[in-house]
Amino acid sequence: MDVAAEPDGLVRLSWSPGTRVTGELAEIAMARVDAVNGDTENPLLVAMRLTAEVTRDARMVFARKCSANRIALLGSSAVDRVMANFALGVRTQPVPTRFFTDEAAALDWLRRGR
């Protein structure tokens, strides 16, 4: 997992292909996003291409409010879309959250929401 901020404040969270995202990993990821953001809220791009699984515990962590004010989930396959839709449909998200397969469209949506 990698978390980094861009000069305009946008934060990127990238999962390695094949990662099984557990509740523990989700907690670590959200703590890193919050640390990068500090006292501000910024848009978050989550690169989840070819993620193996997002566990129920992880979905519960992601359903809590963090320092992201908008979240774009970026995937590349039908499996990614199914996982994202399942996660988004199970609970109401604390901030606007959408799934994309096109990075430029995801970035445009995130930046328009500022």
Backbone as CSV, one residue per row, in Angstrom:
resi,resn,N_x,N_y,N_z,CA_x,CA_y,CA_z,C_x,C_y,C_z
1,MET,0.838,-1.168,0.000,0.000,0.000,0.000,0.890,1.241,0.000
2,ASP,0.452,2.223,-0.755,1.194,3.472,-0.830,0.203,4.619,-0.685
3,VAL,0.529,5.615,0.118,-0.304,6.804,0.284,0.582,8.013,0.040
4,ALA,0.147,8.877,-0.881,0.933,10.069,-1.201,0.011,11.214,-1.589
5,ALA,0.447,12.435,-1.263,-0.308,13.639,-1.621,0.336,14.299,-2.828
6,GLU,-0.511,14.843,-3.691,-0.038,15.623,-4.828,0.027,17.089,-4.420
7,PRO,0.729,17.925,-5.188,0.861,19.342,-4.812,-0.472,20.070,-4.617
8,ASP,-1.524,19.651,-5.340,-2.816,20.323,-5.198,-3.639,19.774,-4.037
9,GLY,-3.080,18.832,-3.250,-3.758,18.293,-2.082,-4.426,16.952,-2.306
10,LEU,-4.662,16.584,-3.549,-5.275,15.291,-3.820,-4.398,14.184,-3.248
11,VAL,-5.030,13.212,-2.605,-4.291,12.105,-1.991,-4.566,10.839,-2.790
12,ARG,-3.511,10.066,-3.013,-3.624,8.786,-3.717,-3.304,7.650,-2.755
13,LEU,-4.204,6.682,-2.728,-3.991,5.443,-1.982,-3.962,4.333,-3.019
14,SER,-2.853,3.620,-3.098,-2.705,2.565,-4.098,-2.498,1.225,-3.427
15,TRP,-3.315,0.252,-3.828,-3.162,-1.126,-3.368,-2.426,-1.901,-4.437
16,SER,-1.548,-2.777,-4.057,-0.857,-3.635,-5.018,-1.840,-4.670,-5.550
17,PRO,-1.706,-5.037,-6.839,-2.570,-6.086,-7.380,-2.454,-7.354,-6.539
18,GLY,-3.595,-7.996,-6.309,-3.614,-9.228,-5.545,-3.742,-9.039,-4.040
19,THR,-3.790,-7.786,-3.572,-3.890,-7.528,-2.138,-5.250,-7.956,-1.605
20,ARG,-5.238,-8.603,-0.457,-6.460,-8.913,0.288,-6.557,-7.828,1.357
21,VAL,-7.499,-6.907,1.175,-7.624,-5.775,2.078,-8.454,-6.212,3.286
22,THR,-7.795,-6.321,4.418,-8.426,-6.720,5.671,-8.786,-5.484,6.486
23,GLY,-9.495,-5.688,7.563,-9.810,-4.578,8.456,-8.555,-3.900,8.983
24,GLU,-7.554,-4.694,9.320,-6.294,-4.144,9.835,-5.602,-3.282,8.777
25,LEU,-5.523,-3.770,7.545,-4.918,-2.974,6.476,-5.725,-1.713,6.201
26,ALA,-7.038,-1.816,6.246,-7.898,-0.650,6.033,-7.651,0.401,7.113
27,GLU,-7.510,-0.021,8.364,-7.222,0.908,9.466,-5.889,1.623,9.227
28,ILE,-4.879,0.871,8.816,-3.562,1.454,8.540,-3.658,2.461,7.397
29,ALA,-4.368,2.084,6.338,-4.510,2.968,5.178,-5.212,4.263,5.559
30,MET,-6.302,4.164,6.306,-7.042,5.372,6.685,-6.229,6.246,7.633
31,ALA,-5.442,5.638,8.515,-4.570,6.422,9.401,-3.523,7.171,8.580
32,ARG,-2.998,6.524,7.548,-2.002,7.193,6.691,-2.634,8.334,5.903
33,VAL,-3.833,8.118,5.384,-4.542,9.191,4.665,-4.765,10.371,5.607
34,ASP,-5.237,10.091,6.817,-5.465,11.163,7.791,-4.164,11.884,8.151
35,ALA,-3.060,11.145,8.266,-1.762,11.766,8.581,-1.298,12.671,7.451
36,VAL,-1.480,12.229,6.222,-1.087,13.035,5.057,-1.924,14.310,4.997
37,ASN,-3.221,14.197,5.269,-4.113,15.359,5.198,-3.951,16.314,6.361
38,GLY,-3.526,15.819,7.495,-3.394,16.702,8.656,-4.744,17.264,9.052
39,ASP,-4.842,18.593,9.137,-6.077,19.246,9.566,-7.013,19.606,8.417
40,THR,-6.709,19.156,7.213,-7.547,19.495,6.062,-8.248,18.255,5.525
41,GLU,-9.294,18.491,4.745,-9.971,17.410,4.041,-9.678,17.573,2.561
42,ASN,-9.248,16.504,1.925,-8.901,16.527,0.515,-9.515,15.338,-0.194
43,PRO,-9.634,15.426,-1.519,-10.142,14.285,-2.278,-9.147,13.129,-2.260
44,LEU,-9.700,11.908,-2.362,-8.897,10.691,-2.282,-9.165,9.813,-3.492
45,LEU,-8.101,9.446,-4.187,-8.171,8.491,-5.296,-7.629,7.164,-4.790
46,VAL,-8.465,6.132,-4.821,-8.067,4.805,-4.358,-7.875,3.906,-5.569
47,ALA,-6.617,3.572,-5.864,-6.309,2.677,-6.977,-6.441,1.246,-6.474
48,MET,-7.507,0.584,-6.904,-7.804,-0.768,-6.412,-7.752,-1.793,-7.533
49,ARG,-7.034,-1.467,-8.587,-6.942,-2.362,-9.737,-6.454,-3.744,-9.311
50,LEU,-7.251,-4.738,-9.652,-6.915,-6.143,-9.423,-6.706,-6.489,-7.953
51,THR,-7.367,-5.743,-7.062,-7.358,-6.104,-5.653,-8.049,-7.453,-5.516
52,ALA,-7.479,-8.350,-4.741,-8.033,-9.702,-4.625,-9.343,-9.728,-3.856
53,GLU,-9.401,-8.980,-2.752,-10.584,-9.029,-1.892,-10.598,-7.829,-0.964
54,VAL,-11.788,-7.371,-0.634,-11.988,-6.372,0.407,-12.915,-7.035,1.415
55,THR,-12.381,-7.352,2.593,-13.146,-8.109,3.586,-14.266,-7.255,4.182
56,ARG,-15.174,-7.944,4.850,-16.274,-7.246,5.522,-15.728,-6.253,6.538
57,ASP,-14.725,-6.650,7.313,-14.122,-5.742,8.297,-13.547,-4.499,7.623
58,ALA,-12.914,-4.683,6.474,-12.363,-3.536,5.741,-13.485,-2.623,5.261
59,ARG,-14.559,-3.193,4.751,-15.692,-2.378,4.297,-16.269,-1.557,5.443
60,MET,-16.282,-2.124,6.642,-16.778,-1.393,7.811,-15.857,-0.209,8.132
61,VAL,-14.557,-0.410,8.009,-13.602,0.684,8.252,-13.802,1.776,7.210
62,PHE,-13.930,1.400,5.945,-14.073,2.383,4.867,-15.403,3.124,4.927
63,ALA,-16.364,2.608,5.654,-17.664,3.272,5.785,-17.641,4.380,6.839
64,ARG,-16.538,4.489,7.582,-16.406,5.550,8.582,-15.821,6.805,7.950
65,LYS,-16.127,7.941,8.527,-15.607,9.217,8.045,-14.112,9.309,8.322
66,CYS,-13.380,9.754,7.317,-11.954,10.045,7.486,-11.720,11.453,6.953
67,SER,-10.492,11.826,6.678,-10.195,13.189,6.230,-10.382,13.393,4.731
68,ALA,-10.919,12.406,4.034,-11.241,12.583,2.611,-12.609,13.243,2.498
69,ASN,-12.736,14.203,1.579,-14.027,14.850,1.389,-14.765,14.323,0.154
70,ARG,-14.105,13.496,-0.636,-14.651,12.842,-1.827,-13.739,11.673,-2.120
71,ILE,-14.300,10.552,-2.563,-13.480,9.375,-2.834,-13.827,8.802,-4.198
72,ALA,-12.798,8.610,-5.017,-12.952,7.928,-6.304,-12.228,6.592,-6.198
73,LEU,-12.953,5.518,-6.479,-12.369,4.179,-6.514,-12.010,3.891,-7.963
74,LEU,-10.746,3.586,-8.227,-10.270,3.364,-9.586,-9.928,1.901,-9.780
75,GLY,-10.669,1.251,-10.648,-10.433,-0.149,-10.965,-10.253,-0.334,-12.455
76,SER,-10.053,-1.594,-12.853,-9.827,-1.835,-14.275,-10.589,-3.029,-14.815
77,SER,-11.287,-3.743,-13.945,-11.937,-4.966,-14.411,-13.373,-5.039,-13.904
78,ALA,-14.098,-5.982,-14.466,-15.468,-6.221,-14.011,-15.469,-6.677,-12.554
79,VAL,-14.463,-7.429,-12.167,-14.356,-7.880,-10.766,-14.165,-6.672,-9.843
80,ASP,-13.314,-5.724,-10.250,-13.123,-4.503,-9.460,-14.455,-3.778,-9.294
81,ARG,-15.207,-3.671,-10.374,-16.500,-2.970,-10.335,-17.461,-3.675,-9.375
82,VAL,-17.517,-5.003,-9.440,-18.405,-5.759,-8.562,-18.016,-5.532,-7.103
83,MET,-16.715,-5.610,-6.800,-16.270,-5.383,-5.418,-16.628,-3.973,-4.950
84,ALA,-16.393,-2.984,-5.805,-16.693,-1.598,-5.436,-18.190,-1.406,-5.243
85,ASN,-18.991,-1.923,-6.153,-20.439,-1.767,-6.029,-20.971,-2.468,-4.792
86,PHE,-20.413,-3.621,-4.468,-20.828,-4.322,-3.261,-20.493,-3.486,-2.027
87,ALA,-19.285,-2.976,-1.992,-18.859,-2.168,-0.840,-19.696,-0.895,-0.729
88,LEU,-19.990,-0.262,-1.858,-20.762,0.978,-1.837,-22.228,0.730,-1.516
89,GLY,-22.745,-0.438,-1.906,-24.156,-0.724,-1.700,-24.498,-1.225,-0.318
90,VAL,-23.520,-1.731,0.403,-23.774,-2.315,1.716,-24.070,-1.243,2.759
91,ARG,-23.361,-0.133,2.699,-23.527,0.938,3.686,-23.551,2.286,2.977
92,THR,-24.185,3.235,3.613,-24.141,4.599,3.114,-22.734,5.142,3.355
93,GLN,-22.155,5.726,2.345,-20.810,6.266,2.470,-20.850,7.644,3.120
94,PRO,-19.853,7.983,3.943,-19.862,9.263,4.664,-19.560,10.469,3.771
95,VAL,-19.006,10.240,2.599,-18.714,11.313,1.640,-19.067,10.805,0.245
96,PRO,-19.245,11.700,-0.738,-19.523,11.226,-2.099,-18.430,10.263,-2.565
97,THR,-18.835,9.115,-3.060,-17.904,8.065,-3.477,-18.406,7.448,-4.762
98,ARG,-17.506,7.317,-5.756,-17.872,6.724,-7.036,-16.768,5.811,-7.538
99,PHE,-17.157,4.862,-8.400,-16.219,3.941,-9.030,-15.944,4.404,-10.460
100,PHE,-14.679,4.307,-10.883,-14.257,4.676,-12.232,-13.301,3.626,-12.785
101,THR,-13.276,3.500,-14.095,-12.244,2.707,-14.755,-11.294,3.621,-15.530
102,ASP,-11.630,4.880,-15.635,-10.814,5.862,-16.351,-10.230,6.851,-15.337
103,GLU,-8.904,6.886,-15.216,-8.264,7.735,-14.215,-8.529,9.213,-14.460
104,ALA,-8.498,9.651,-15.717,-8.741,11.070,-16.012,-10.143,11.489,-15.572
105,ALA,-11.123,10.640,-15.800,-12.497,10.941,-15.380,-12.593,10.985,-13.856
106,ALA,-11.911,10.066,-13.184,-11.913,10.051,-11.721,-11.286,11.330,-11.169
107,LEU,-10.155,11.724,-11.721,-9.476,12.935,-11.250,-10.326,14.173,-11.513
108,ASP,-10.965,14.233,-12.662,-11.837,15.362,-12.984,-12.988,15.459,-11.981
109,TRP,-13.617,14.322,-11.671,-14.729,14.300,-10.714,-14.240,14.737,-9.323
110,LEU,-13.094,14.233,-8.913,-12.556,14.612,-7.590,-12.263,16.098,-7.510
111,ARG,-11.652,16.629,-8.513,-11.243,18.039,-8.481,-12.431,18.990,-8.654
112,ARG,-13.460,18.575,-9.377,-14.655,19.390,-9.524,-15.396,19.550,-8.204
113,GLY,-15.233,18.604,-7.307,-15.954,18.626,-6.039,-15.343,19.511,-4.975
114,ARG,-14.322,20.217,-5.307,-13.634,21.041,-4.303,-14.429,22.246,-3.930
